[in-house]
Short mmCIF file of C-alpha atoms and ligand atoms in Angstrom, two decimals:
data_model
loop_
_atom_site.label_atom_id
_atom_site.label_comp_id
_atom_site.label_asym_id
_atom_site.label_seq_id
_atom_site.Cartn_x
_atom_site.Cartn_y
_atom_site.Cartn_z
CA MET A 1 -21.93 -25.14 22.90
CA GLU A 2 -22.57 -21.90 21.31
CA LEU A 3 -18.88 -21.27 19.52
CA SER A 4 -16.90 -18.04 19.46
CA VAL A 5 -13.37 -17.68 17.40
CA ILE A 6 -10.83 -15.29 19.12
CA ILE A 7 -7.98 -14.64 16.49
CA LEU A 8 -4.66 -13.42 18.02
CA ALA A 9 -3.53 -10.68 15.52
CA ALA A 10 -2.03 -7.89 17.27
CA GLY A 11 2.09 -8.89 16.13
CA LYS A 12 3.56 -6.33 14.63
CA GLY A 13 5.90 -9.40 12.96
CA THR A 14 9.10 -6.94 12.44
CA ARG A 15 11.13 -10.11 10.82
CA MET A 16 8.74 -9.01 7.20
CA LYS A 17 10.25 -5.70 7.30
CA SER A 18 7.31 -4.95 5.27
CA VAL A 19 5.02 -1.91 5.66
CA LEU A 20 2.49 -4.34 5.90
CA PRO A 21 1.00 -5.60 9.17
CA LYS A 22 2.08 -9.52 9.09
CA VAL A 23 -1.58 -10.89 9.08
CA MET A 24 -1.97 -8.49 5.21
CA GLN A 25 0.82 -10.32 3.98
CA PRO A 26 -0.27 -12.24 0.95
CA LEU A 27 -0.90 -16.01 0.33
CA ALA A 28 -2.37 -17.39 -2.91
CA GLY A 29 -3.54 -13.82 -3.37
CA LYS A 30 -5.11 -12.82 -0.35
CA PRO A 31 -4.06 -11.84 3.47
CA LEU A 32 -3.36 -14.63 6.03
CA LEU A 33 -6.39 -13.18 7.79
CA ALA A 34 -8.12 -13.92 5.69
CA HIS A 35 -7.23 -17.58 5.11
CA VAL A 36 -8.34 -17.95 9.38
CA LEU A 37 -11.33 -15.62 8.84
CA ALA A 38 -12.37 -18.29 6.10
CA THR A 39 -11.37 -20.98 8.25
CA ALA A 40 -13.44 -19.32 11.28
CA GLN A 41 -16.38 -18.96 9.16
CA GLU A 42 -16.77 -22.99 7.91
CA LEU A 43 -16.69 -23.76 11.49
CA GLN A 44 -20.20 -22.21 12.39
CA SER A 45 -19.33 -19.82 14.96
CA SER A 46 -21.34 -17.24 16.27
CA ARG A 47 -19.12 -14.46 16.32
CA THR A 48 -15.29 -14.14 15.16
CA ILE A 49 -13.00 -12.26 17.34
CA VAL A 50 -9.73 -10.56 16.02
CA VAL A 51 -7.38 -9.22 18.36
CA TYR A 52 -5.58 -6.70 16.56
CA GLY A 53 -2.23 -4.09 17.57
CA HIS A 54 0.13 -2.66 15.48
CA GLY A 55 -1.06 -1.09 12.06
CA GLY A 56 -4.66 -2.03 13.14
CA GLU A 57 -6.54 0.54 11.04
CA VAL A 58 -5.81 -1.23 7.93
CA VAL A 59 -6.65 -4.46 8.59
CA GLN A 60 -9.54 -3.40 10.05
CA LYS A 61 -10.44 -1.76 6.85
CA HIS A 62 -10.32 -5.09 4.50
CA PHE A 63 -12.78 -6.76 6.37
CA ALA A 64 -14.93 -3.95 7.43
CA ASN A 65 -17.75 -5.74 5.04
CA GLN A 66 -17.46 -8.81 7.03
CA ASP A 67 -20.50 -10.14 9.01
CA ASN A 68 -20.08 -11.10 12.74
CA LEU A 69 -16.56 -9.55 13.01
CA ALA A 70 -15.78 -7.72 16.31
CA TRP A 71 -12.57 -6.15 17.04
CA ALA A 72 -10.26 -5.61 20.24
CA LEU A 73 -6.97 -3.88 20.47
CA GLN A 74 -4.44 -4.72 22.30
CA ALA A 75 -2.38 -1.79 22.62
CA GLU A 76 0.71 -3.08 24.08
CA GLN A 77 1.77 -6.58 23.24
CA LYS A 78 2.29 -7.99 26.41
CA GLY A 79 1.85 -12.12 25.74
CA THR A 80 -0.94 -13.87 24.82
CA GLY A 81 -2.62 -14.72 27.70
CA HIS A 82 -2.87 -10.79 28.07
CA ALA A 83 -4.06 -11.07 24.16
CA VAL A 84 -7.21 -12.94 24.76
CA GLN A 85 -7.83 -11.15 27.53
CA MET A 86 -8.48 -7.94 25.95
CA ALA A 87 -11.49 -10.21 23.79
CA LEU A 88 -13.16 -10.55 26.95
CA SER A 89 -15.67 -7.85 27.08
CA GLN A 90 -16.73 -8.98 23.55
CA LEU A 91 -17.39 -12.64 24.78
CA PRO A 92 -20.27 -14.05 26.42
CA GLU A 93 -20.14 -16.05 29.70
CA THR A 94 -21.22 -19.15 28.49
CA GLY A 95 -20.35 -21.28 25.61
CA LYS A 96 -16.74 -21.72 24.34
CA SER A 97 -13.68 -20.20 22.43
CA LEU A 98 -11.71 -21.55 19.83
CA ILE A 99 -8.08 -19.86 19.99
CA LEU A 100 -6.63 -18.65 16.78
CA TYR A 101 -3.44 -17.38 15.24
CA GLY A 102 -3.59 -14.77 12.35
CA ASP A 103 -0.11 -15.69 11.17
CA VAL A 104 -0.91 -19.80 11.15
CA PRO A 105 -3.07 -19.77 7.77
CA LEU A 106 -4.09 -23.31 6.77
CA THR A 107 -5.46 -25.50 9.66
CA THR A 108 -7.85 -27.10 8.22
CA PRO A 109 -11.82 -26.70 9.38
CA GLU A 110 -11.50 -30.25 9.83
CA THR A 111 -8.73 -30.45 12.24
CA LEU A 112 -10.20 -27.57 14.34
CA GLN A 113 -13.46 -29.40 14.26
CA LYS A 114 -12.27 -32.24 15.69
CA LEU A 115 -10.91 -30.38 18.22
CA LEU A 116 -13.79 -28.46 18.87
CA ASP A 117 -15.77 -31.82 19.68
CA LEU A 118 -13.46 -32.97 21.99
CA VAL A 119 -15.14 -29.50 24.02
CA VAL A 120 -18.48 -30.64 24.76
CA ASP A 121 -18.79 -29.25 28.56
CA ASN A 122 -17.24 -26.72 31.18
CA GLN A 123 -14.98 -29.70 32.33
CA LYS A 124 -13.10 -29.93 29.56
CA ILE A 125 -10.53 -27.92 27.38
CA ALA A 126 -8.76 -29.08 24.01
CA LEU A 127 -5.31 -28.51 22.66
CA LEU A 128 -3.86 -28.87 19.10
CA THR A 129 -0.27 -30.01 19.59
CA VAL A 130 1.93 -31.82 17.12
CA ASN A 131 4.98 -33.61 17.63
CA LEU A 132 8.34 -32.25 15.90
CA ALA A 133 11.66 -33.85 15.34
CA ASN A 134 12.90 -29.76 16.62
CA PRO A 135 11.08 -29.09 18.99
CA THR A 136 13.33 -25.66 19.83
CA GLY A 137 11.07 -22.43 19.98
CA TYR A 138 7.87 -24.25 21.39
CA GLY A 139 5.63 -24.46 24.46
CA ARG A 140 6.72 -28.36 25.34
CA ILE A 141 3.67 -30.05 26.44
CA VAL A 142 4.03 -31.49 29.89
CA ARG A 143 2.28 -35.34 30.71
CA GLU A 144 2.72 -36.97 33.81
CA ALA A 145 0.92 -40.99 33.05
CA GLY A 146 0.13 -39.34 30.07
CA LEU A 147 -1.99 -37.08 30.99
CA VAL A 148 -1.62 -33.30 30.02
CA GLN A 149 -0.51 -31.46 33.36
CA ARG A 150 1.22 -27.83 32.25
CA ILE A 151 2.86 -26.35 28.93
CA VAL A 152 5.95 -24.81 29.61
CA GLU A 153 7.86 -22.48 27.25
CA GLN A 154 10.87 -22.55 25.59
CA LYS A 155 12.85 -19.88 27.28
CA ASP A 156 11.37 -21.32 30.96
CA ALA A 157 11.92 -24.83 30.43
CA SER A 158 14.48 -27.47 32.03
CA GLU A 159 17.11 -29.02 29.97
CA GLN A 160 14.74 -31.74 30.86
CA GLU A 161 11.65 -30.76 29.59
CA LYS A 162 13.32 -28.83 26.48
CA GLN A 163 13.63 -33.02 25.16
CA ILE A 164 9.88 -33.06 24.96
CA THR A 165 9.22 -33.43 21.97
CA GLU A 166 5.18 -32.80 21.87
CA VAL A 167 4.66 -28.77 21.11
CA ASN A 168 1.97 -26.51 21.60
CA THR A 169 0.94 -25.37 18.47
CA GLY A 170 -1.35 -22.38 20.31
CA ILE A 171 -4.57 -22.99 18.91
CA LEU A 172 -6.58 -24.56 21.91
CA CYS A 173 -9.99 -24.90 22.81
CA VAL A 174 -11.80 -23.13 26.29
CA PRO A 175 -15.17 -22.76 27.27
CA ASN A 176 -15.75 -19.38 28.23
CA CYS A 177 -16.58 -19.43 31.70
CA HIS A 178 -13.05 -20.40 32.62
CA LEU A 179 -11.17 -17.77 30.33
CA HIS A 180 -13.54 -15.46 32.24
CA GLN A 181 -12.77 -16.68 35.00
CA TRP A 182 -8.26 -17.29 34.66
CA LEU A 183 -7.38 -14.29 32.77
CA PRO A 184 -7.65 -11.99 35.14
CA THR A 185 -5.90 -14.39 37.40
CA LEU A 186 -2.53 -14.57 34.98
CA LYS A 187 0.74 -13.67 36.08
CA ASN A 188 3.63 -12.14 33.98
CA ASN A 189 6.64 -13.90 36.38
CA ASN A 190 8.48 -15.78 33.93
CA ALA A 191 11.61 -15.21 31.54
CA GLN A 192 10.22 -13.04 28.80
CA GLY A 193 7.36 -10.89 31.49
CA GLU A 194 4.79 -11.89 29.63
CA TYR A 195 1.19 -13.35 30.84
CA TYR A 196 1.15 -16.79 28.74
CA LEU A 197 -2.35 -18.11 27.99
CA THR A 198 -0.61 -21.52 28.31
CA ASP A 199 -0.60 -20.97 31.76
CA VAL A 200 -4.57 -21.68 31.67
CA ILE A 201 -3.08 -25.23 31.49
CA ALA A 202 -2.12 -25.83 34.96
CA LEU A 203 -4.78 -23.77 36.16
CA ALA A 204 -7.66 -26.16 34.38
CA VAL A 205 -5.81 -29.33 36.08
CA GLN A 206 -5.81 -27.49 39.40
CA GLN A 207 -9.57 -27.61 38.82
CA GLY A 208 -10.12 -30.97 38.00
CA LEU A 209 -10.80 -30.25 34.01
CA ALA A 210 -9.82 -33.07 31.51
CA VAL A 211 -7.40 -31.51 28.80
CA HIS A 212 -7.81 -33.16 25.68
CA THR A 213 -5.30 -33.09 23.09
CA TYR A 214 -6.02 -33.75 19.02
CA GLN A 215 -3.65 -33.63 16.39
CA PRO A 216 -3.42 -32.42 12.64
CA GLN A 217 -2.97 -34.56 9.41
CA ALA A 218 -0.03 -32.31 8.60
CA ALA A 219 2.45 -30.63 10.39
CA TRP A 220 2.12 -27.59 7.98
CA GLU A 221 -1.82 -27.00 9.00
CA VAL A 222 -0.11 -25.42 12.29
CA GLU A 223 3.06 -23.59 11.15
CA GLY A 224 3.16 -20.45 11.64
CA ILE A 225 4.63 -17.33 9.35
CA ASN A 226 7.06 -14.74 10.41
CA ASP A 227 9.08 -14.21 7.66
CA LYS A 228 9.15 -14.19 3.46
CA LEU A 229 10.58 -17.73 3.59
CA GLN A 230 8.17 -19.43 5.52
CA LEU A 231 5.59 -17.39 3.22
CA SER A 232 7.24 -18.77 0.21
CA THR A 233 7.26 -22.12 2.06
CA LEU A 234 3.08 -22.00 2.74
CA GLU A 235 2.41 -20.82 -0.40
CA ARG A 236 3.88 -23.66 -2.10
CA VAL A 237 2.24 -25.84 -0.03
CA TYR A 238 -1.00 -23.80 -0.54
CA GLN A 239 -0.89 -23.76 -4.03
CA ARG A 240 0.56 -27.67 -4.32
CA LEU A 241 -3.15 -28.28 -2.34
CA GLN A 242 -5.26 -26.60 -4.75
CA ALA A 243 -3.03 -28.47 -7.81
CA ASP A 244 -3.87 -32.48 -6.07
CA ASN A 245 -7.46 -30.76 -5.74
CA LEU A 246 -7.72 -30.07 -9.74
CA MET A 247 -5.97 -32.70 -10.44
CA ARG A 248 -7.95 -35.00 -8.36
CA ALA A 249 -11.30 -33.33 -10.42
CA GLY A 250 -9.45 -33.92 -13.43
CA ALA A 251 -7.43 -31.42 -14.70
CA THR A 252 -3.81 -32.38 -16.16
CA ILE A 253 -1.17 -30.03 -14.92
CA ILE A 254 1.63 -30.82 -16.58
CA ASP A 255 3.54 -29.48 -13.67
CA PRO A 256 2.30 -28.79 -10.32
CA ALA A 257 5.35 -26.84 -9.32
CA ARG A 258 4.72 -24.50 -11.49
CA PHE A 259 1.20 -23.66 -10.95
CA ASP A 260 -0.76 -21.18 -9.39
CA MET A 261 -3.95 -20.15 -8.17
CA ARG A 262 -5.25 -16.96 -6.57
CA GLY A 263 -8.92 -17.79 -6.19
CA THR A 264 -11.19 -20.62 -7.37
CA ALA A 265 -11.92 -22.68 -10.40
CA THR A 266 -14.26 -24.93 -11.60
CA ILE A 267 -13.35 -27.21 -14.45
CA GLY A 268 -14.90 -29.97 -16.49
CA MET A 269 -13.27 -33.08 -18.11
CA ASP A 270 -9.66 -33.41 -19.58
CA VAL A 271 -9.08 -29.57 -18.85
CA PHE A 272 -5.10 -29.41 -19.59
CA PHE A 273 -2.64 -27.07 -18.19
CA ASP A 274 1.00 -26.26 -19.52
CA ALA A 275 3.45 -25.38 -17.34
CA ASN A 276 3.59 -21.68 -15.71
CA VAL A 277 -0.41 -21.22 -15.90
CA LEU A 278 -1.80 -18.27 -13.23
CA LEU A 279 -5.41 -18.39 -12.10
CA GLU A 280 -6.55 -15.49 -10.53
CA GLY A 281 -9.89 -14.73 -9.14
CA ASP A 282 -12.96 -17.03 -10.11
CA ASN A 283 -12.42 -19.20 -13.45
CA HIS A 284 -14.80 -22.07 -15.34
CA PHE A 285 -12.97 -23.39 -17.51
CA GLY A 286 -15.70 -26.80 -19.62
CA ASN A 287 -14.34 -30.33 -21.06
CA GLY A 288 -11.27 -30.42 -23.01
CA VAL A 289 -9.86 -26.63 -22.36
CA LYS A 290 -5.92 -26.29 -23.49
CA VAL A 291 -4.13 -23.43 -21.90
CA GLY A 292 -0.65 -23.14 -23.10
CA THR A 293 2.34 -22.33 -20.90
CA ASN A 294 2.36 -18.64 -19.08
CA CYS A 295 -1.20 -18.19 -19.38
CA VAL A 296 -2.78 -15.06 -17.19
CA ILE A 297 -7.12 -16.14 -16.80
CA LYS A 298 -8.82 -13.93 -14.03
CA ASN A 299 -12.22 -13.89 -13.98
CA CYS A 300 -12.96 -16.04 -17.26
CA LYS A 301 -16.23 -18.45 -18.42
CA ILE A 302 -13.80 -20.49 -21.41
CA ALA A 303 -16.46 -22.95 -22.56
CA ASP A 304 -15.89 -26.54 -23.96
CA GLY A 305 -13.13 -27.01 -26.22
CA VAL A 306 -11.44 -23.76 -26.28
CA GLU A 307 -7.48 -23.39 -26.60
CA ILE A 308 -5.55 -20.79 -25.30
CA ARG A 309 -2.36 -20.37 -26.68
CA ALA A 310 0.69 -19.97 -24.89
CA ASN A 311 1.77 -16.25 -23.17
CA SER A 312 -2.12 -15.21 -23.50
CA VAL A 313 -3.84 -12.52 -20.64
CA LEU A 314 -7.38 -13.39 -19.93
CA GLU A 315 -9.16 -11.28 -17.83
CA ASP A 316 -13.28 -10.98 -16.87
CA ALA A 317 -14.14 -12.62 -20.58
CA GLU A 318 -16.23 -14.97 -22.01
CA ILE A 319 -14.69 -18.05 -24.50
CA GLY A 320 -17.23 -19.57 -26.42
CA GLN A 321 -16.44 -23.24 -27.24
CA ASN A 322 -14.13 -24.05 -29.44
CA ALA A 323 -12.74 -20.86 -29.72
CA GLN A 324 -8.36 -20.34 -30.23
CA ILE A 325 -7.09 -17.98 -28.36
CA GLY A 326 -3.48 -16.44 -28.59
CA PRO A 327 -0.65 -17.10 -29.03
CA PHE A 328 0.03 -14.06 -27.34
CA ALA A 329 -3.31 -12.74 -27.50
CA ARG A 330 -4.44 -10.02 -24.82
CA ILE A 331 -8.00 -10.63 -24.02
CA ARG A 332 -9.36 -7.59 -21.69
CA PRO A 333 -12.45 -7.17 -19.77
CA GLN A 334 -16.12 -7.33 -20.98
CA SER A 335 -14.82 -9.30 -24.13
CA LYS A 336 -17.34 -11.56 -25.25
CA ILE A 337 -15.38 -14.07 -27.64
CA GLY A 338 -18.28 -16.33 -29.74
CA ALA A 339 -17.72 -20.28 -30.63
CA ASN A 340 -15.04 -20.86 -32.97
CA VAL A 341 -13.81 -17.44 -33.24
CA HIS A 342 -10.01 -16.91 -33.66
CA ILE A 343 -7.87 -14.66 -32.15
CA GLY A 344 -4.28 -14.33 -32.79
CA ASN A 345 -1.25 -12.95 -31.91
CA PHE A 346 -0.74 -9.62 -30.64
CA VAL A 347 -4.30 -9.03 -30.44
CA GLU A 348 -6.33 -7.18 -27.92
CA THR A 349 -9.82 -7.11 -27.26
CA LYS A 350 -12.07 -4.62 -24.62
CA ASN A 351 -15.49 -4.41 -23.86
CA THR A 352 -16.00 -6.31 -27.49
CA ILE A 353 -18.59 -8.89 -28.74
CA MET A 354 -16.79 -11.22 -31.10
CA ALA A 355 -20.01 -13.30 -32.95
CA ASP A 356 -19.46 -16.90 -33.80
CA GLY A 357 -16.85 -17.45 -36.38
CA ALA A 358 -15.49 -14.11 -36.09
CA LYS A 359 -11.30 -14.06 -36.53
CA ALA A 360 -8.64 -11.56 -35.97
CA ASN A 361 -5.51 -13.64 -36.58
CA HIS A 362 -2.75 -11.32 -35.89
CA LEU A 363 -2.11 -7.50 -34.78
CA ALA A 364 -5.03 -5.77 -34.02
CA TYR A 365 -6.75 -3.47 -31.25
CA LEU A 366 -10.55 -3.76 -30.86
CA GLY A 367 -12.14 -1.96 -28.06
CA ASP A 368 -15.76 -1.01 -27.09
CA SER A 369 -16.86 -2.89 -30.81
CA GLU A 370 -19.01 -5.75 -31.93
CA VAL A 371 -18.02 -7.98 -34.59
CA GLY A 372 -20.57 -9.70 -36.53
CA GLU A 373 -20.54 -13.48 -37.63
CA ARG A 374 -17.80 -15.02 -39.05
CA SER A 375 -16.25 -11.59 -40.29
CA ASN A 376 -12.49 -11.43 -40.60
CA ILE A 377 -10.97 -8.40 -39.25
CA GLY A 378 -7.04 -8.23 -40.85
CA ALA A 379 -4.17 -7.84 -39.60
CA GLY A 380 -3.02 -4.14 -38.21
CA THR A 381 -6.90 -3.07 -37.81
CA ILE A 382 -7.38 -0.49 -35.08
CA THR A 383 -10.88 0.17 -33.69
CA CYS A 384 -10.14 4.03 -32.63
CA ASN A 385 -12.31 4.38 -29.88
CA TYR A 386 -11.32 7.44 -27.89
CA ASP A 387 -10.75 11.03 -29.10
CA GLY A 388 -9.38 11.59 -25.69
CA ALA A 389 -12.22 12.39 -24.09
CA ASN A 390 -14.95 10.20 -24.81
CA LYS A 391 -15.39 6.62 -26.15
CA PHE A 392 -17.14 5.46 -28.71
CA LYS A 393 -18.68 2.17 -30.83
CA THR A 394 -17.81 0.63 -33.98
CA ILE A 395 -20.34 -2.13 -35.38
CA ILE A 396 -19.19 -4.66 -38.16
CA GLY A 397 -22.01 -6.79 -39.26
CA ALA A 398 -21.57 -10.14 -40.31
CA ASP A 399 -19.34 -11.32 -43.10
CA ALA A 400 -17.48 -8.38 -42.99
CA PHE A 401 -14.01 -8.23 -44.01
CA ILE A 402 -12.06 -5.46 -42.96
CA GLY A 403 -8.76 -4.97 -44.85
CA SER A 404 -5.44 -5.05 -43.41
CA ASN A 405 -4.19 -2.37 -41.40
CA SER A 406 -8.18 -0.16 -41.34
CA SER A 407 -8.48 2.29 -38.98
CA LEU A 408 -11.58 1.98 -37.60
CA ILE A 409 -12.85 5.51 -36.70
CA ALA A 410 -15.70 5.15 -34.12
CA PRO A 411 -18.42 5.81 -34.12
CA VAL A 412 -18.94 3.99 -37.44
CA VAL A 413 -21.26 1.04 -38.35
CA ILE A 414 -20.27 -1.48 -41.45
CA GLY A 415 -22.54 -3.44 -42.89
CA ASP A 416 -23.27 -7.07 -43.24
CA GLY A 417 -20.86 -8.11 -45.79
CA ALA A 418 -19.02 -5.22 -46.97
CA THR A 419 -14.96 -5.15 -47.29
CA THR A 420 -12.67 -2.24 -46.80
CA GLY A 421 -9.67 -2.18 -48.67
CA ALA A 422 -6.48 -2.48 -46.63
CA GLY A 423 -4.73 0.62 -45.15
CA SER A 424 -8.13 2.20 -45.52
CA ALA A 425 -9.31 5.25 -42.18
CA ILE A 426 -12.40 4.75 -42.26
CA SER A 427 -14.55 7.61 -40.72
CA LYS A 428 -17.90 7.09 -42.50
CA ASP A 429 -20.31 4.07 -42.37
CA VAL A 430 -20.03 1.57 -44.80
CA PRO A 431 -23.63 -0.26 -46.15
CA ALA A 432 -24.11 -3.70 -46.45
CA ASN A 433 -21.99 -5.57 -48.99
CA HIS A 434 -19.96 -2.23 -50.14
CA LEU A 435 -16.39 -1.72 -51.21
CA ALA A 436 -14.95 1.10 -48.91
CA VAL A 437 -11.66 2.22 -49.41
CA ALA A 438 -9.75 5.46 -48.02
CA ARG A 439 -6.44 5.61 -48.33
CA GLY A 440 -3.95 7.86 -50.94
CA ILE A 441 -3.81 6.60 -54.59
CA GLN A 442 -0.72 5.28 -55.46
CA ARG A 443 1.11 7.01 -58.17
CA ASN A 444 4.34 5.12 -60.04
CA ILE A 445 7.14 7.32 -60.74
CA GLU A 446 9.29 6.18 -63.58
CA GLY A 447 12.94 7.09 -63.70
CA TRP A 448 13.25 8.14 -60.05
CA ASN A 449 16.47 8.25 -59.08
CA ARG A 450 17.73 7.50 -55.26
CA PRO A 451 19.53 10.08 -53.19
CA GLN A 452 23.50 9.16 -52.98
CA LYS A 453 25.94 9.43 -50.17
CA LYS A 454 28.15 12.37 -50.37
CA LYS A 455 31.83 11.68 -50.87
C1 LIG B 1 3.23 -19.49 21.44
C2 LIG B 1 2.91 -20.00 22.53
C3 LIG B 1 3.55 -21.44 22.78
C4 LIG B 1 3.08 -22.28 21.51
C5 LIG B 1 3.33 -21.12 20.48
C6 LIG B 1 3.18 -22.10 18.69
C7 LIG B 1 2.28 -18.78 24.75
C8 LIG B 1 2.73 -18.13 25.46
N1 LIG B 1 3.05 -19.48 23.59
O1 LIG B 1 4.82 -18.75 21.68
O2 LIG B 1 3.13 -22.24 23.73
O3 LIG B 1 3.74 -22.77 20.78
O4 LIG B 1 3.02 -19.77 19.85
O5 LIG B 1 3.67 -21.41 17.73
O6 LIG B 1 1.27 -18.88 24.10
N2 LIG B 1 0.01 -12.35 20.29
C9 LIG B 1 -0.77 -11.23 20.10
N3 LIG B 1 -0.08 -10.48 21.17
C10 LIG B 1 0.83 -10.95 21.93
C11 LIG B 1 1.56 -11.44 22.01
C12 LIG B 1 1.17 -12.32 20.39
O7 LIG B 1 -1.77 -11.08 19.40
O8 LIG B 1 0.99 -9.88 22.86
C13 LIG B 1 -0.19 -12.98 18.85
C14 LIG B 1 1.21 -13.31 17.77
O9 LIG B 1 1.18 -12.37 16.84
C15 LIG B 1 0.72 -14.70 17.00
C16 LIG B 1 -0.04 -15.72 17.86
O10 LIG B 1 -0.07 -14.60 19.23
O11 LIG B 1 -0.06 -14.78 16.30
C17 LIG B 1 1.42 -16.02 19.09
O12 LIG B 1 2.21 -15.04 19.56
P1 LIG B 1 3.91 -15.15 19.38
O13 LIG B 1 5.00 -14.38 19.48
O14 LIG B 1 4.92 -16.34 17.93
O15 LIG B 1 3.91 -16.81 20.36
P2 LIG B 1 5.17 -17.56 21.14
O16 LIG B 1 6.26 -17.30 22.23
O17 LIG B 1 6.07 -17.94 19.72
MG1 LIG B 2 5.73 -17.75 17.46
#
């Protein structure tokens, strides 16, 4: 049966105390709704319809580029049944629909596929349920002789029904023909004055359909998020799952509770992450890469044997084999660091190529520059790449030696094997193998008396 996915996301999320709509709250750096959409995409659905409400424009704008995504406005929140009704005009008469919640981000595609597999024709519907030690607040699954009869909401439940521990997760799969038929007939004569989607279960039973249930592998799969505390709980669940996956792939993670990834990573063998590493975007770590404590790494390609020492921040960069970065290095976008390069503490690179074996071990800014093979950049070297309006390049050849505290005033070219004297302000090109000195000449003044403090 052709599959449509309907995601209910009209909730305001008052308890978030946030200007962001609830489904835009970030989990692992991306909106809750993005997680649900990614899951939906794995199910090979023909279309996904998001029912939006409060703050919907922000949500729509964020997902504007997504394929096969349709939107249905629920201007007033009159219940889950009413919400699905808002999607009906975009729903084909045939096929089946999976209803998901925009604030339940961690349901796995495997679980949902199992649920979907239970609905093979128009005579079946399937409910995702879970048994909870404390079912308070949830809709209860009422069974007779083992067969599901209906769902009763907490506020409508009798004392006896409140004892039921099997609850409705809200996630269900229904043939479209029935949604079209049943939803317009829902009544709101219940304790909350809402149109309950859950009332379709009793209708299905009345019409002789089979109501199947499936249960997720873990309770976090169906946990919803209403406030920042629940958000943080599921963030840690998600981070732990990711850490587990990386460890299964061979990474050593010294403390999975202090490991965060907001994106993806591919890894070679024996990659090591010390405590408090944060990965963002898409990263690759080659064999034997070591990442020290407190590093932040975003969208980087890191070759075999690289060591990134504590407190380094890297973004949009490539790091060559066996390079050593940090501690306290900042590798900014468009940095291409070659093999065996050493970048030490308080060195910043931006749009810079460091060829194989080059070194900048302490306190330097290398921006819009190229550093040739094996060249050594002394402590305190600054490429003066910006005149306040435009940026210029600094090109340094191979085997050059840039003396400490050199200012390289771009545009400037330093030839192969050239040397600059410490403290020089280099504004003219330096030919290969020359020494350039551009600094005040030292005078030694004999018998100099230091000023004395007045009594
Ligand atoms: C619902 C179920 C309950 C289930 C519980 C699981 C109904 C009547 N009850 O209850 O059986 O145990 O979820 O969490 O379905 N939403 C809209 N528009 C609306 C109302 C809700 O988009 O008019 C969205 C919300 O944003 C949320 C989801 O639907 O994502 C569930 O709504 P919520 O108000 O939390 O339903 P519950 O009363 O908790
Ligand atoms: Mg709820």
